[in-house]
mmCIF file of C-alpha atoms in Angstrom:
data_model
loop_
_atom_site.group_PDB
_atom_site.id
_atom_site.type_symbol
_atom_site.label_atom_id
_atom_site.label_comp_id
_atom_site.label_asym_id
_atom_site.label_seq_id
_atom_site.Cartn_x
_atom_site.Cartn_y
_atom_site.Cartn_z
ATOM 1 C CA UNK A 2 -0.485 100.193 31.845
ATOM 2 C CA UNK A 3 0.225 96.579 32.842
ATOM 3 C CA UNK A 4 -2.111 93.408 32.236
ATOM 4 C CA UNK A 5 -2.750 91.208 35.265
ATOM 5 C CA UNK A 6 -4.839 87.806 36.019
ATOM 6 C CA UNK A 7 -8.625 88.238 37.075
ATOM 7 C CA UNK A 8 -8.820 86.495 39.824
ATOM 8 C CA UNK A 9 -11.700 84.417 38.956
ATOM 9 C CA UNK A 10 -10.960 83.682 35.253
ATOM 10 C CA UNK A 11 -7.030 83.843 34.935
ATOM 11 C CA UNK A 12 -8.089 86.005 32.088
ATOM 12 C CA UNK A 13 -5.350 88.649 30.843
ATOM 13 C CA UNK A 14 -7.251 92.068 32.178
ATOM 14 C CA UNK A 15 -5.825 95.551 32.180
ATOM 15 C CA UNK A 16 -4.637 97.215 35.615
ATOM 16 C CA UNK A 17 -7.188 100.373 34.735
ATOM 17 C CA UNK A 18 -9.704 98.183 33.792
ATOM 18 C CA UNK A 19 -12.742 98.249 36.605
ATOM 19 C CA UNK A 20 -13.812 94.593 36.154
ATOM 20 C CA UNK A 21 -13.105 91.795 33.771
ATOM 21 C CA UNK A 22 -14.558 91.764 30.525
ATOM 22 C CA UNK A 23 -14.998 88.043 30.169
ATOM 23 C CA UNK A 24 -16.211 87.295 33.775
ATOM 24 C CA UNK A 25 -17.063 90.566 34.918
ATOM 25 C CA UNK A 26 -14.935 90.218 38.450
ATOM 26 C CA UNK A 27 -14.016 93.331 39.787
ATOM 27 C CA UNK A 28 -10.233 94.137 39.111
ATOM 28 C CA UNK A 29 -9.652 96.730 42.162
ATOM 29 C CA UNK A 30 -9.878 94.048 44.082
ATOM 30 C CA UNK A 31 -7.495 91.618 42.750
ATOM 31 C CA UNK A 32 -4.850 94.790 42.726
ATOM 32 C CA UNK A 33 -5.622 95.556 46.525
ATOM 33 C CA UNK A 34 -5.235 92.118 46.986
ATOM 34 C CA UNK A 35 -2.053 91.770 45.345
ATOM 35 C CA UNK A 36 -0.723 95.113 47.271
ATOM 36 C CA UNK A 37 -2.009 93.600 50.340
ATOM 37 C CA UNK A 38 0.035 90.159 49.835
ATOM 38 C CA UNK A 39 3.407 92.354 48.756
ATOM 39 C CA UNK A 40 3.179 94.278 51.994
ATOM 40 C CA UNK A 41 2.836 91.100 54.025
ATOM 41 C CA UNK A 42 5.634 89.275 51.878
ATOM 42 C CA UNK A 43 7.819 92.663 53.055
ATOM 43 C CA UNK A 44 6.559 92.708 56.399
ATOM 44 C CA UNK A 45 7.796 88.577 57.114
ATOM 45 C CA UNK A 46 10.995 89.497 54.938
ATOM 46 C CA UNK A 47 11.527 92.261 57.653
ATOM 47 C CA UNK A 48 10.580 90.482 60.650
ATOM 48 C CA UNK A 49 12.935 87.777 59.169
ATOM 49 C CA UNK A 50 15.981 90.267 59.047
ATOM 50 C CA UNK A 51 15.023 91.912 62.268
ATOM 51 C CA UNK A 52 14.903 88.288 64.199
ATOM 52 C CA UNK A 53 18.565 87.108 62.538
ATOM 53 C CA UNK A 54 19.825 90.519 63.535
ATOM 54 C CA UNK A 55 18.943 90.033 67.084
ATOM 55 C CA UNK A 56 20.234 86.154 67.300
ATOM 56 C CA UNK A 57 23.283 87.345 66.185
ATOM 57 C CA UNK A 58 23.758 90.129 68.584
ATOM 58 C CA UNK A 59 22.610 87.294 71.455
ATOM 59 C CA UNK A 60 25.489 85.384 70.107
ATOM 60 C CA UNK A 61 28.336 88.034 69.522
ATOM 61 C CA UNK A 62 27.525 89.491 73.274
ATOM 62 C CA UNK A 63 27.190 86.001 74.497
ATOM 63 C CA UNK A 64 30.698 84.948 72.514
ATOM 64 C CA UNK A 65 32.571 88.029 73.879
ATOM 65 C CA UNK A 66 31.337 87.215 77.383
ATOM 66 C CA UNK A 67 33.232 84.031 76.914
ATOM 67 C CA UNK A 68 36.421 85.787 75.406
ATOM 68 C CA UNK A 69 36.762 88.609 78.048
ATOM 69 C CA UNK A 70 35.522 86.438 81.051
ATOM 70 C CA UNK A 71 39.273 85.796 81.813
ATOM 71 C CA UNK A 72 40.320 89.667 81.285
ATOM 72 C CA UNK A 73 37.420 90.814 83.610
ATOM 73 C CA UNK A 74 38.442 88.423 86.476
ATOM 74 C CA UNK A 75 42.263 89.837 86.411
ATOM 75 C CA UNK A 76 40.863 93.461 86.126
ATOM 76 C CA UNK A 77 38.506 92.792 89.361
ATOM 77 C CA UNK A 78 41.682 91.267 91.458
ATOM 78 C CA UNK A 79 43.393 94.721 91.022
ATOM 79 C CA UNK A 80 42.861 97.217 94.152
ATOM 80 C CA UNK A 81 40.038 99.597 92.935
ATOM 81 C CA UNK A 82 41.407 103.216 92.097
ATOM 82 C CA UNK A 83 45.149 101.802 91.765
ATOM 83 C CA UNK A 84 46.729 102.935 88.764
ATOM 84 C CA UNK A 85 46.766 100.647 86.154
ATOM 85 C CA UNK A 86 50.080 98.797 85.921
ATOM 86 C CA UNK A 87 51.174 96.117 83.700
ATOM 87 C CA UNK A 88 50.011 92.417 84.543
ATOM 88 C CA UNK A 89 53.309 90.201 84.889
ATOM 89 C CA UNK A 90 53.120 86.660 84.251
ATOM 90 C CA UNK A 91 55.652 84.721 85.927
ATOM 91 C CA UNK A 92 55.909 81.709 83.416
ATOM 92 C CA UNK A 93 58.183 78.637 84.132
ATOM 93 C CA UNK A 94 57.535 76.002 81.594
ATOM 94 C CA UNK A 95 56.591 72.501 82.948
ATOM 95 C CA UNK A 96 60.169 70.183 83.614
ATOM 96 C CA UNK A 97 62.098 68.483 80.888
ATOM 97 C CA UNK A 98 61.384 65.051 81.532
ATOM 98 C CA UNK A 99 64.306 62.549 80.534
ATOM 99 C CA UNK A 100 63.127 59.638 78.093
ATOM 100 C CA UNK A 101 62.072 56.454 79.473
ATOM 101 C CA UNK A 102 65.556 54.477 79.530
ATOM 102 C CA UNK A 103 65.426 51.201 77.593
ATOM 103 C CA UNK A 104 64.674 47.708 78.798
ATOM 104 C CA UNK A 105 68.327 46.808 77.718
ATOM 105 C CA UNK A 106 69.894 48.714 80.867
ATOM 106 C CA UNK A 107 68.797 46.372 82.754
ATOM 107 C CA UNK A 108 70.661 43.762 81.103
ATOM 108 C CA UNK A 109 73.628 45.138 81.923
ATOM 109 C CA UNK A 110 74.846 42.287 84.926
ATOM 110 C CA UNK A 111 78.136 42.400 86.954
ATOM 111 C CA UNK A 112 79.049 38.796 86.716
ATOM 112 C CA UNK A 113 82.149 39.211 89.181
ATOM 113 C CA UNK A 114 85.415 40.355 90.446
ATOM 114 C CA UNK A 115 88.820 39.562 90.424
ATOM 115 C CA UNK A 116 92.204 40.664 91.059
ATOM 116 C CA UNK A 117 93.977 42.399 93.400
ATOM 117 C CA UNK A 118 93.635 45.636 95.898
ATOM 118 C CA UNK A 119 95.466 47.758 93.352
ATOM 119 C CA UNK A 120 94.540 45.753 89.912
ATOM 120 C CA UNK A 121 91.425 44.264 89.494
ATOM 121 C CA UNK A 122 89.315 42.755 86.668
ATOM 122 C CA UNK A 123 85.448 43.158 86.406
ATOM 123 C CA UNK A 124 83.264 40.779 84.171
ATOM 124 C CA UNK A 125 80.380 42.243 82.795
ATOM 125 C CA UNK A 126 78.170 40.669 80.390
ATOM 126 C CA UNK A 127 80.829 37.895 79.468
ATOM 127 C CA UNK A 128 83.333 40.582 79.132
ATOM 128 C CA UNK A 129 86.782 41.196 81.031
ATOM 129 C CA UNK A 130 87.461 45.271 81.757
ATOM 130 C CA UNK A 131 89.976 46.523 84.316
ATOM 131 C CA UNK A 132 89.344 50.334 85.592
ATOM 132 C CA UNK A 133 89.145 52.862 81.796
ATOM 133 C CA UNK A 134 88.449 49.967 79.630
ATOM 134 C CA UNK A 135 86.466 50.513 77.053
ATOM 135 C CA UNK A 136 84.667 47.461 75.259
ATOM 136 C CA UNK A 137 81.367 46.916 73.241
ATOM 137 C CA UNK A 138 79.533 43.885 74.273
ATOM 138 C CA UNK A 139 75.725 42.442 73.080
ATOM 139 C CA UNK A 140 72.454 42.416 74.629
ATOM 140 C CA UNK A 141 69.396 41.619 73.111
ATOM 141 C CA UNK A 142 71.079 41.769 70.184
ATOM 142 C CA UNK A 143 72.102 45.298 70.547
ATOM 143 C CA UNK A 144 75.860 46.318 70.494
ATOM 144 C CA UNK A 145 76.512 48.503 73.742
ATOM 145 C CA UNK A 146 79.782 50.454 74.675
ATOM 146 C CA UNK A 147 80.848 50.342 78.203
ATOM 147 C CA UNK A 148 83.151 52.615 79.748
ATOM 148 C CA UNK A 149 84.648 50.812 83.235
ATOM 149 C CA UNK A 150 84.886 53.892 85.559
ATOM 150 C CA UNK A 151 85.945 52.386 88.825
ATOM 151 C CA UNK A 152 86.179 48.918 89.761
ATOM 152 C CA UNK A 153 85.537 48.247 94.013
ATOM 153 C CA UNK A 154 85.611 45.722 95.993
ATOM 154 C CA UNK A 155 81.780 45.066 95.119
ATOM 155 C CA UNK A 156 80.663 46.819 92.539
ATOM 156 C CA UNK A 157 81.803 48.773 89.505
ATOM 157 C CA UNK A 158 81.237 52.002 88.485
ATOM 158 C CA UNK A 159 80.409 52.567 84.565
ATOM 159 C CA UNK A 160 78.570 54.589 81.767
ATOM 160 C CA UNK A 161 77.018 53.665 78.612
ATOM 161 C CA UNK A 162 77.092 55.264 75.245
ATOM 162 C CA UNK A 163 73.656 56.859 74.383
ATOM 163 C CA UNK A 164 72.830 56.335 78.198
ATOM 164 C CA UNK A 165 73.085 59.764 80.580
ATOM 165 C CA UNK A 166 75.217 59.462 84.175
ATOM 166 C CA UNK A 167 76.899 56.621 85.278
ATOM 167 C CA UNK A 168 75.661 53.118 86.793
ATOM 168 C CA UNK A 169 76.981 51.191 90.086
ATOM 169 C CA UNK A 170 76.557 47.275 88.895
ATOM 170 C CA UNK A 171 76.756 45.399 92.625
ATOM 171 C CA UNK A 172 77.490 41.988 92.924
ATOM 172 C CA UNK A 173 74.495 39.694 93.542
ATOM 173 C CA UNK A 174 74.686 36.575 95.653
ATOM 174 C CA UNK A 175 73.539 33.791 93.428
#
């Protein structure tokens, strides 16, 4: 035996009790009406479950649609009833590009040539080389090694350290 509100009074009434002794309300009906608001509580809790069951089903077919999208084109560019061979990917990853070179290069002027035929001098950047010097002069503040490859009648031939290949400086006419 439990006590429950009247639902006229708020008075404390048995659940056997037919009506309510202070107001005389019947209590059948405040139990039926109870049972009736459980059931509908249950009946939205289900509905509730049911509903966020189906969104998520939407979503997980509608997710997997995205995932195998790719796999289903590959499998439809395969000749129907050919037997099912591996898929080979012929990857070549993009070119190495070399780094930028820096602004100094640039700075790097044949001033002129001297000498003769079989021994001559090259000034670059303020500095004397013949042909396999090897010298460090400044630009921009920067100490660069030259290497003097080949000196021509003109232009030079060099390389720099830190610097890949090797430069032709030409004489300009200033």
């Amino acid at each position: 035996m439990a006590l429950i509100k009247c639902h006229e009074c708020s008075t404390q009434v048995s659940d056997h009790a037919q009506t309510c002794p202070k107001c005389g309300a019947p209590v059948i009906a405040t139990i039926k009406r109870r049972q009736k608001a459980a059931r509908i509580a249950l009946i939205i809790q289900l509905v509730a479950v049911l509903v966020f069951g189906i969104v998520s089903l939407i979503i997980f077919h509608h997710f997997m649609n995205k995932v195998m999208a790719p796999l289903k084109a590959v499998e439809q560019q395969q000749p129907k009833g050919a037997a099912s061979q591996p898929m080979v990917v012929n990857y070549q990853p993009p070119p190495v590009q070399p780094p930028p070179e820096p602004a100094w290069v640039w700075q790097v002027k044949l001033g002129g040539i001297s000498g003769t035929p079989d021994h001559r001098f090259a000034i670059i950047n303020g500095k004397m080389f013949e042909t396999g010097d090897v010298a460090t002069v400044k630009i921009t503040g920067k100490d660069v090694t030259i290497h003097c490859l080949e000196i021509g009648e003109s232009s030079v031939s060099i390389s720099m350290d830190g610097i890949d290949g090797t430069r032709e400086l030409q004489m300009t006419g200033n």
